[in-house]
Short mmCIF file of C-alpha atoms and ligand atoms in Angstrom, two decimals:
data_model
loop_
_atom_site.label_atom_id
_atom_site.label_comp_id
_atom_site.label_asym_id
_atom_site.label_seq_id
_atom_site.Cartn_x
_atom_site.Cartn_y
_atom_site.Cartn_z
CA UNK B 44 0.00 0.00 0.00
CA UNK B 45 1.32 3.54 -1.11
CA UNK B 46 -0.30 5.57 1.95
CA UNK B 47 -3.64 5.53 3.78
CA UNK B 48 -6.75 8.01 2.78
CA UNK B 49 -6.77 10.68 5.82
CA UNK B 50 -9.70 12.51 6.75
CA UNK B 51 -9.11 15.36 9.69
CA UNK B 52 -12.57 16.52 11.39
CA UNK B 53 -11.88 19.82 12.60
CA UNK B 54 -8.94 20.31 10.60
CA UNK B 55 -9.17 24.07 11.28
CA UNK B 56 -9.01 23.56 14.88
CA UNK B 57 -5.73 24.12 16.82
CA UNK B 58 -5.47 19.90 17.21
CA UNK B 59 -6.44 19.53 13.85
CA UNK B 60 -3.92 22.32 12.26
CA UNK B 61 -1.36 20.44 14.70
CA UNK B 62 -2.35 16.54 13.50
CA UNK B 63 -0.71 18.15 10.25
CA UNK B 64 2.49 19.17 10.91
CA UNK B 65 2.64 15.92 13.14
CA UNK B 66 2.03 13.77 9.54
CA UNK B 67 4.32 15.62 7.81
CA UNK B 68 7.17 15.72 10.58
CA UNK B 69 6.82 11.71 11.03
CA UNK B 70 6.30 10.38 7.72
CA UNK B 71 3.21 8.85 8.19
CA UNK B 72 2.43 7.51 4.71
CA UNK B 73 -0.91 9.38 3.49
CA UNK B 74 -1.68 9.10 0.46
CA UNK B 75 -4.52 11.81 0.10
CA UNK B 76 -5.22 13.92 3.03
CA UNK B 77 -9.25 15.36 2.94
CA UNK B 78 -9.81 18.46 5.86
CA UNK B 79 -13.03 19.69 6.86
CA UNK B 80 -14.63 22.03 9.54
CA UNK B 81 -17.98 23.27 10.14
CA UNK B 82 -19.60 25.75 7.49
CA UNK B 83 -17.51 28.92 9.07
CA UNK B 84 -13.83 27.47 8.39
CA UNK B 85 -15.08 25.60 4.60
CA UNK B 86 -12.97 27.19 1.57
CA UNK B 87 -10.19 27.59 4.02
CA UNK B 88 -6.88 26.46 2.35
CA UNK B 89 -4.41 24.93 5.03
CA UNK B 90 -1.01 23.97 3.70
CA UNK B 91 0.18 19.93 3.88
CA UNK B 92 3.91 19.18 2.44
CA UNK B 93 4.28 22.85 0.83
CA UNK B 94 0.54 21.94 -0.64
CA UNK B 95 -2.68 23.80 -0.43
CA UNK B 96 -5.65 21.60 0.52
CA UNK B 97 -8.91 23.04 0.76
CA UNK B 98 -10.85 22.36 3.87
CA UNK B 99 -14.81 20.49 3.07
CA UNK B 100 -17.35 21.26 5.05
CA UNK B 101 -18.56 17.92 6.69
CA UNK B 102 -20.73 15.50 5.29
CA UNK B 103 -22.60 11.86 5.43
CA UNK B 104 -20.23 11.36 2.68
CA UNK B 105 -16.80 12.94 3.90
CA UNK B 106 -15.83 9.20 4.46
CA UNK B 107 -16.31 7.39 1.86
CA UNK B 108 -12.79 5.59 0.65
CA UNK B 109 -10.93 6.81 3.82
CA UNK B 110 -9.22 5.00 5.81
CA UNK B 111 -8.74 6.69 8.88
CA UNK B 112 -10.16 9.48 10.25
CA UNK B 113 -9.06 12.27 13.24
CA UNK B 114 -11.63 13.86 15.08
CA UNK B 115 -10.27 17.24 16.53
CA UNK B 116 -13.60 19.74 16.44
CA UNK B 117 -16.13 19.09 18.96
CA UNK B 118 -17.85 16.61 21.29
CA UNK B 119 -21.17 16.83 19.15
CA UNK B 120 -19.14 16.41 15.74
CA UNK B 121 -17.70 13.31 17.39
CA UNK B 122 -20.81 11.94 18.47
CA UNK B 123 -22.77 12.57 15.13
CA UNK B 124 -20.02 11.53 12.61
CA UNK B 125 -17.61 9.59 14.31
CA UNK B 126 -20.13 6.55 13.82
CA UNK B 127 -20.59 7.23 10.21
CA UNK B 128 -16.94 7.13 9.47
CA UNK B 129 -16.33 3.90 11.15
CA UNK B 130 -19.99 2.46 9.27
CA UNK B 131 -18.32 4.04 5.84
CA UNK B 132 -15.17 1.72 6.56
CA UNK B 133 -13.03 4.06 8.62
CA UNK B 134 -10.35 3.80 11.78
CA UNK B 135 -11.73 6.86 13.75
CA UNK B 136 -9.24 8.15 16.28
CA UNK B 137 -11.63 10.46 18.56
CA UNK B 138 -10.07 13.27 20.79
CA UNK B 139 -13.33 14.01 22.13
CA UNK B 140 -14.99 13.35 25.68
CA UNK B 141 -17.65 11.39 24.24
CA UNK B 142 -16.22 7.85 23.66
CA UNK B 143 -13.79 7.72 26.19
CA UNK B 144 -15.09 5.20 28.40
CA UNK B 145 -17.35 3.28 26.36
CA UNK B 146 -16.36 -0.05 27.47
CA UNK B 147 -16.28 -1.47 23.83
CA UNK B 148 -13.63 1.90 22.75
CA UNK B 149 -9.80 1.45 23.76
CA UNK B 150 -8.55 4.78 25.88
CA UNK B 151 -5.37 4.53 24.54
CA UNK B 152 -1.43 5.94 25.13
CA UNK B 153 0.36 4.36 22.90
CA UNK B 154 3.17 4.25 24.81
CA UNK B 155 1.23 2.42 27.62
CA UNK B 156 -1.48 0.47 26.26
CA UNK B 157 -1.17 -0.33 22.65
CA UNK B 158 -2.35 -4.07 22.86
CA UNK B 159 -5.76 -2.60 23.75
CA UNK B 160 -6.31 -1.28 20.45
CA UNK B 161 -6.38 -5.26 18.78
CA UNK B 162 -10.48 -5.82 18.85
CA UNK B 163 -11.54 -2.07 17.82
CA UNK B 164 -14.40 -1.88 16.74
CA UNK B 165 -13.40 1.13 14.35
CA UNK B 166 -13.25 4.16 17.21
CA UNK B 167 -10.06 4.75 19.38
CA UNK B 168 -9.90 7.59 21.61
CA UNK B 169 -7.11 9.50 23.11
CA UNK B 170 -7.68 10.12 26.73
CA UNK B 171 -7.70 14.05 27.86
CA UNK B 172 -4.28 15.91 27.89
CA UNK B 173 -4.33 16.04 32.14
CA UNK B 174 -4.74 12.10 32.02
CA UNK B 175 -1.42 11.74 29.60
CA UNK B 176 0.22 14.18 31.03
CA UNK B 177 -0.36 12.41 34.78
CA UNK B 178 -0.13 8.90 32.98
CA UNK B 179 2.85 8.54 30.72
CA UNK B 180 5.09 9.24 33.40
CA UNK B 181 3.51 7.22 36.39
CA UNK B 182 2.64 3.95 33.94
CA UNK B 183 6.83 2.84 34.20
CA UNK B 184 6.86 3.22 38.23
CA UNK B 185 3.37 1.72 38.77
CA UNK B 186 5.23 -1.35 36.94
CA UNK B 187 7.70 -1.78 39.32
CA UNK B 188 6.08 -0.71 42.78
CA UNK B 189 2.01 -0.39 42.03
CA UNK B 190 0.45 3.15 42.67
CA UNK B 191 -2.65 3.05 45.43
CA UNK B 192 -3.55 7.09 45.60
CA UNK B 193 -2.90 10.10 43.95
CA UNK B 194 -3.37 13.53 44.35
CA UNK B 195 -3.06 16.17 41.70
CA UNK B 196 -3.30 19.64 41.33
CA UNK B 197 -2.98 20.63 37.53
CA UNK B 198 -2.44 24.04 36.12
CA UNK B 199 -3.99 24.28 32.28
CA UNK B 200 -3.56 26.32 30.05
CA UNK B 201 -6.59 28.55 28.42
CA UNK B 202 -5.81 26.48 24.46
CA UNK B 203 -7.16 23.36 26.71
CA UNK B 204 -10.70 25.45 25.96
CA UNK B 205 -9.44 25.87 22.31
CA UNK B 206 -8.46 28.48 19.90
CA UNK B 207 -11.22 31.22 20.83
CA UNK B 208 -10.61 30.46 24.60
CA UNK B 209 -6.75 32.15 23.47
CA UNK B 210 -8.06 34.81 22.01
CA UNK B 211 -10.49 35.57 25.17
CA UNK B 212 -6.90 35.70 27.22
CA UNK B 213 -5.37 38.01 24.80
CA UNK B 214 -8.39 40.22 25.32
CA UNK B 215 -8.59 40.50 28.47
CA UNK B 216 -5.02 40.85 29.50
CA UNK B 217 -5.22 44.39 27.26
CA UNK B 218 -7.84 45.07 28.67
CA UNK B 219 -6.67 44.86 31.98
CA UNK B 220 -3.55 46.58 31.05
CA UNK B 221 -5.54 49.15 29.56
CA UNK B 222 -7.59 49.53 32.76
CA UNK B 223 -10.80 48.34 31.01
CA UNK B 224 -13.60 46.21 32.36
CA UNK B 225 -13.61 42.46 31.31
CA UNK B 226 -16.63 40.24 30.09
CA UNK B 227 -15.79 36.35 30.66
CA UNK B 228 -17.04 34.51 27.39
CA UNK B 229 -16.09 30.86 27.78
CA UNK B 230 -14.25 31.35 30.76
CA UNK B 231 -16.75 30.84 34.31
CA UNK B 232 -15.00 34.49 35.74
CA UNK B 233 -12.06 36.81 33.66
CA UNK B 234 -8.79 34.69 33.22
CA UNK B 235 -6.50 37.24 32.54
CA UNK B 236 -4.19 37.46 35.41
CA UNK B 237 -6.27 35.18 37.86
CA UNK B 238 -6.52 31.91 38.43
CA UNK B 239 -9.57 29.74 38.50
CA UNK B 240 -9.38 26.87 40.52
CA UNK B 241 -12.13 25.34 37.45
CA UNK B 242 -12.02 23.35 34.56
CA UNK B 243 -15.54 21.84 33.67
CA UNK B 244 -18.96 21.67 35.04
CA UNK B 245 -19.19 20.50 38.97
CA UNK B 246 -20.91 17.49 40.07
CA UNK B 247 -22.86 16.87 43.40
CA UNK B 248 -19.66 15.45 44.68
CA UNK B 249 -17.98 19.27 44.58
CA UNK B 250 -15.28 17.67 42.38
CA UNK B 251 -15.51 18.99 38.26
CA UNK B 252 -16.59 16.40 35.76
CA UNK B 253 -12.67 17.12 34.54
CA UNK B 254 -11.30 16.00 37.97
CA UNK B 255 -13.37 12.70 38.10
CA UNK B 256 -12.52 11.81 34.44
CA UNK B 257 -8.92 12.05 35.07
CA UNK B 258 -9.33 9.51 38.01
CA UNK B 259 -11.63 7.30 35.31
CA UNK B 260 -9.88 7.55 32.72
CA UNK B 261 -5.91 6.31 34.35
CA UNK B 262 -7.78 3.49 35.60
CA UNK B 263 -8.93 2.01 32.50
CA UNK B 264 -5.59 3.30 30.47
CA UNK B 265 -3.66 1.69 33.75
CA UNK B 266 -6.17 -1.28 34.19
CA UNK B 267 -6.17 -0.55 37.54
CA UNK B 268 -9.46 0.19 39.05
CA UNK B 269 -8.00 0.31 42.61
CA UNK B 270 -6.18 3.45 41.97
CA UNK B 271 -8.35 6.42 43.98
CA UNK B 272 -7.34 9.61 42.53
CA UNK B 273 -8.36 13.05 44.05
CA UNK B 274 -7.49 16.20 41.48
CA UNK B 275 -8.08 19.84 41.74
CA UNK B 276 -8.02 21.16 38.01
CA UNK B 277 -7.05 24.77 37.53
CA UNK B 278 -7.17 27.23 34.83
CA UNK B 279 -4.02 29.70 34.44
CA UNK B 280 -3.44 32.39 32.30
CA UNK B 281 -1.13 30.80 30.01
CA UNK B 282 -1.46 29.91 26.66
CA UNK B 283 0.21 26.90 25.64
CA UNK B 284 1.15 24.01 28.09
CA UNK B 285 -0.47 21.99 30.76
CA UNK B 286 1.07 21.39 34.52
CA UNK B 287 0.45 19.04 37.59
CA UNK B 288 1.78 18.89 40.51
CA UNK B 289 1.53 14.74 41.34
CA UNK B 290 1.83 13.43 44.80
CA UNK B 291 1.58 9.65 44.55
CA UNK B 292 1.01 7.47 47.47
CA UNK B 293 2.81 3.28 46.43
CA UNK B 294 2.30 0.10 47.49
CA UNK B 295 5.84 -0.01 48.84
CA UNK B 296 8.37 2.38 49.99
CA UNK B 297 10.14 4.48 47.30
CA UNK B 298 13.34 5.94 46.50
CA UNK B 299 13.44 8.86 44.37
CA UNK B 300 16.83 8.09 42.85
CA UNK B 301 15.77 5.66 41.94
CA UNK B 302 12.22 6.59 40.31
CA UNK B 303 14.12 9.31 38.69
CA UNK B 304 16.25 6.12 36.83
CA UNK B 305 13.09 4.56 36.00
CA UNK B 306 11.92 7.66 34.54
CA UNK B 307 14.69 8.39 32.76
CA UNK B 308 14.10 5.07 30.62
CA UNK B 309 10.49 5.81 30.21
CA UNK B 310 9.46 6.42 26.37
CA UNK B 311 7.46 9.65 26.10
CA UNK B 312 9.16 10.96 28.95
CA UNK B 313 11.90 13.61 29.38
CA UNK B 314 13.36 14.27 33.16
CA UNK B 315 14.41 17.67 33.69
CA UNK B 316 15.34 18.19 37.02
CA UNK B 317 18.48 20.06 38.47
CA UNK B 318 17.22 22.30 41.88
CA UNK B 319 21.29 23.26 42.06
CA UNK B 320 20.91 25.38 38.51
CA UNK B 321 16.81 25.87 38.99
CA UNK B 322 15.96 23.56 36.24
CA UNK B 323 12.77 21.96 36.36
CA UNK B 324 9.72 21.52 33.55
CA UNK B 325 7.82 24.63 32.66
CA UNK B 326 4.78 25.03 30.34
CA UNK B 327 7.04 27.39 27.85
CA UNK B 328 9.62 25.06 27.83
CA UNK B 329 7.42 22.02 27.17
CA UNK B 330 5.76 23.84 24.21
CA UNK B 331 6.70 22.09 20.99
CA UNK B 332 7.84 18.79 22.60
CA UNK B 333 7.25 15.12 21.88
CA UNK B 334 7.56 14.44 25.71
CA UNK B 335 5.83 14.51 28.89
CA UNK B 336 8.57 17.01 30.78
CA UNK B 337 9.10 15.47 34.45
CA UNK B 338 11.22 17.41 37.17
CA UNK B 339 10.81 18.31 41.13
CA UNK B 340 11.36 14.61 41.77
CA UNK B 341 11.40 14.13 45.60
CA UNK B 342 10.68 11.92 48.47
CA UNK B 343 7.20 13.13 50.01
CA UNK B 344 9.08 13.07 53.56
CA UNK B 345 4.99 12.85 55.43
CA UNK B 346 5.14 9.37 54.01
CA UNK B 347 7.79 6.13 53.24
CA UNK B 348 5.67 5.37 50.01
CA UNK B 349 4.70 8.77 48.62
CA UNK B 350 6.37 10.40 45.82
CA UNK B 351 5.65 13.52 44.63
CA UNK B 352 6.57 15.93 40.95
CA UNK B 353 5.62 18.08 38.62
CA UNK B 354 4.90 18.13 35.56
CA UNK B 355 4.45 19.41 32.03
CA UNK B 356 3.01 18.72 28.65
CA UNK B 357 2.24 20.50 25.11
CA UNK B 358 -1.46 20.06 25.57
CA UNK B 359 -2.13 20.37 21.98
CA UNK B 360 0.75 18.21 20.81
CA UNK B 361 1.12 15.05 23.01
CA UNK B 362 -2.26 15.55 24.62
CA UNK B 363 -4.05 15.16 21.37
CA UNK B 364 -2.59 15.42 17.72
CA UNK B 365 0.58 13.38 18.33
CA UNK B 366 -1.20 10.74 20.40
CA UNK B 367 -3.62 10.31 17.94
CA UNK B 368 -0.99 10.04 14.81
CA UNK B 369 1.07 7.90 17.14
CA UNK B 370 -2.33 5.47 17.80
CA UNK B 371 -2.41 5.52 13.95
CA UNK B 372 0.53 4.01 13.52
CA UNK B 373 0.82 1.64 15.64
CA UNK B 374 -2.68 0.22 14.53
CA UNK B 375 -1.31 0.28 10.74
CA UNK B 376 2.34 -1.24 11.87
CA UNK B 377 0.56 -4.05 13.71
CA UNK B 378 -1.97 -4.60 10.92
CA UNK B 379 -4.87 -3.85 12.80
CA UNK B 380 -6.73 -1.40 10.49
CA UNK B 381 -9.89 -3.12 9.52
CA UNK B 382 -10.63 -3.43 5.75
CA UNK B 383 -13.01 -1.06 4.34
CA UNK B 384 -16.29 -2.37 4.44
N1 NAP P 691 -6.80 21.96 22.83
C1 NAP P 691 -6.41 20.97 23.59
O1 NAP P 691 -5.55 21.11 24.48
C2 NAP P 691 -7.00 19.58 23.42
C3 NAP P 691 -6.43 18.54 24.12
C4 NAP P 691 -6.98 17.25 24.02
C5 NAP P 691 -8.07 17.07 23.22
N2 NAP P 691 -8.61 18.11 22.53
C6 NAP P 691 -9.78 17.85 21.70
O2 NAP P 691 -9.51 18.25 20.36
C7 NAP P 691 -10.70 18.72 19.76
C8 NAP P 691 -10.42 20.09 19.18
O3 NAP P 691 -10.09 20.95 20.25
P1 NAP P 691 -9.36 22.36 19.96
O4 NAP P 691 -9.14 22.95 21.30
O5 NAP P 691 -8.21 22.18 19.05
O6 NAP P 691 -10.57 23.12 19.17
P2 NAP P 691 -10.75 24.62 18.66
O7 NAP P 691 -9.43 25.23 18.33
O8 NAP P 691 -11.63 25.33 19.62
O9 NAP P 691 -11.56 24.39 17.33
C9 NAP P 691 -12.83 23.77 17.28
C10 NAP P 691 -12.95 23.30 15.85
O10 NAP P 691 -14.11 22.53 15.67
C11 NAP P 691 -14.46 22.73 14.30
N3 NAP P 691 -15.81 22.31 14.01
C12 NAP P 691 -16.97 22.78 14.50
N4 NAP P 691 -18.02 22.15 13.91
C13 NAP P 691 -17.47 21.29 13.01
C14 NAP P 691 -18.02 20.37 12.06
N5 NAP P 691 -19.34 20.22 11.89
N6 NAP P 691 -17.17 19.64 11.30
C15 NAP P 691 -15.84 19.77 11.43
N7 NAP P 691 -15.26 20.64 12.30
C16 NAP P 691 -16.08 21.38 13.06
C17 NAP P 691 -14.27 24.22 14.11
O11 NAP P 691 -14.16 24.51 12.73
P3 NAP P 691 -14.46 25.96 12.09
O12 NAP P 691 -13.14 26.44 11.56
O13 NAP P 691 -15.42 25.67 10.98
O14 NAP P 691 -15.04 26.83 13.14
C18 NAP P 691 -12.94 24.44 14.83
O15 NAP P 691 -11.85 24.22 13.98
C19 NAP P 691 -11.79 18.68 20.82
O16 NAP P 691 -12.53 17.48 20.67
C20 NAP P 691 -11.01 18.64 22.11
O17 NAP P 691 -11.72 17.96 23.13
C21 NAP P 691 -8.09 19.36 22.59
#
């Protein structure tokens, strides 16, 4: 086979613009590469190997003869045409919320859990950019010493909310610098220069639906249904780049030399962590990577089996465009694409 037939769904989006350079920067063999968005971002021409392609608008029949699919535009786009690609004969890879833990959908890293992936039944989704941030790096140390609790604070950035959710931070921040009033759009209060300890819609239990995904969804990427996880998800004024802070109760006592070796192994993972010359992952930094950035390794001296560190991912990259190429291609290497029809 020359290439595979690539649709992007919500090409225009700032995952879908990214799922592009990730194609082109890998290799991944495409043989004709189809973009659409809604009506707004249609006639749009977004540029693939020095090309112009013209972005569709989506349709019933935006999937016939592809063979796989990315859906980067919204949870309702997912949920309506997602099913259609996969009944037209495509591999959709779904960045949404909405199939995540459908027990018949793999939640896949594919550095973690790519064996899941072998029955699809035509959708894969990539969990949320706070689960792969938290997960890549814990999966090699819950290997050797098994994780029982975690707590998590994470700090995301406003392009978790997408490309308008920037713009509403640009905004504001002149505005406050011009000593104007602000008018929170998609924001619950004014984000810039505050911090919002919300991400997400609360539940009765006074956690965000956000904060009990991230404990649902490392379970089923980590298999592990024992793992309790408590998070408070928070919303800085930065514009690129998720952070957590991770404090991570084991089974066993742990040495943080020696985590620090096991994390240095880890694929997807990049330690950075020197306190003598204040090095340590920040979102900036992180912007642009492949890796999950890992620093602030240290013994949590309240307890013999708690570890705790801090984090750092491109939320856009690794916690959704390169994930899904990388699920792509490890479905294609091990044969696992289903044939059309
Ligand atoms: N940003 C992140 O950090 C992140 C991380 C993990 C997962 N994700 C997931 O990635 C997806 C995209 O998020 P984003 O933040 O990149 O979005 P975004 O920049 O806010 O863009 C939303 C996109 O959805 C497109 N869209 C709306 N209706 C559509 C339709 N009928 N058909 C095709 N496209 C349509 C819009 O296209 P128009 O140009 O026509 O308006 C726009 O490009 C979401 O599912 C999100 O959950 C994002």
């Amino acid at each position: 086979m020359d290439g595979f037939k690539v649709a992007i769904v919500g090409a225009t989006s700032l995952a879908g613009q990214e799922i592009i350079r990730v194609l082109e920067q890998r290799n991944f063999p495409v043989s004709s590469l189809h973009l659409y968005s809604s009506g707004r971002g249609a006639g749009r021409h977004l540029y693939y190997n020095h090309q112009p392609i013209q972005v569709g608008e989506t349709g019933t029949n935006s999937f016939s003869n592809i063979d796989i699919a990315f859906f980067v535009a919204t949870d309702e786009v997912s949920r309506h045409f997602a099913p259609r690609a996969v009944d037209s004969g495509a591999l959709a890879v779904d960045t949404s919320t909405v199939f995540r833990m459908e027990p018949m959908v793999p939640l896949i890293i594919p550095e973690i859990n790519p064996d899941d992936m072998k029955n699809h039944q035509g959708i894969v989704a990539c969990p949320g950019c706070t689960t792969i941030e938290m997960v890549l790096p814990l999966h090699p140390l819950h290997k050797v010493n098994p994780i029982k609790r975690i707590v998590v604070a994470t700090y995301q950035s406003a392009s978790g909310l997408g490309s308008e959710a920037m713009d509403e931070l640009t905004l504001q921040t002149k505005q406050v610098m011009a000593a104007e009033g602000t008018m929170p759009r998609l924001f619950p209060h004014q984000i810039g220069f505050n911090i919002l300890p919300q991400v997400g819609v609360f539940m009765d239990s006074g956690y965000t639906r956000e904060e009990l995904s991230l404990g649902e969804e490392t379970q089923k990427v980590l298999h592990d249904p024992d793992i309790t996880v408590s998070a408070t998800c928070v919303r800085v004024p930065v514009y690129i780049g998720h952070c957590a802070s991770i404090n991570v109760e084991f089974s066993h006592p742990v040495d943080s030399d020696e985590a620090e070796d096991v994390l240095s192994e880890a694929p997807g993972v990049r330690v950075i962590d020197d306190p003598t010359v204040n090095l340590y992952p920040q979102p900036w930094t992180a912007t642009g990577m492949d890796e999950v950035l890992v620093g602030r390794i240290r013994q949590d001296f309240t307890h013999p089996s708690g570890l705790a560190m801090w984090v750092a991912v491109d939320n856009i990259r690794k916690g959704a465009s390169l994930n899904s190429v990388q699920i792509a291609e490890e479905i294609t290497r091990r044969g696992w694409l289903k044939s059309r029809g």
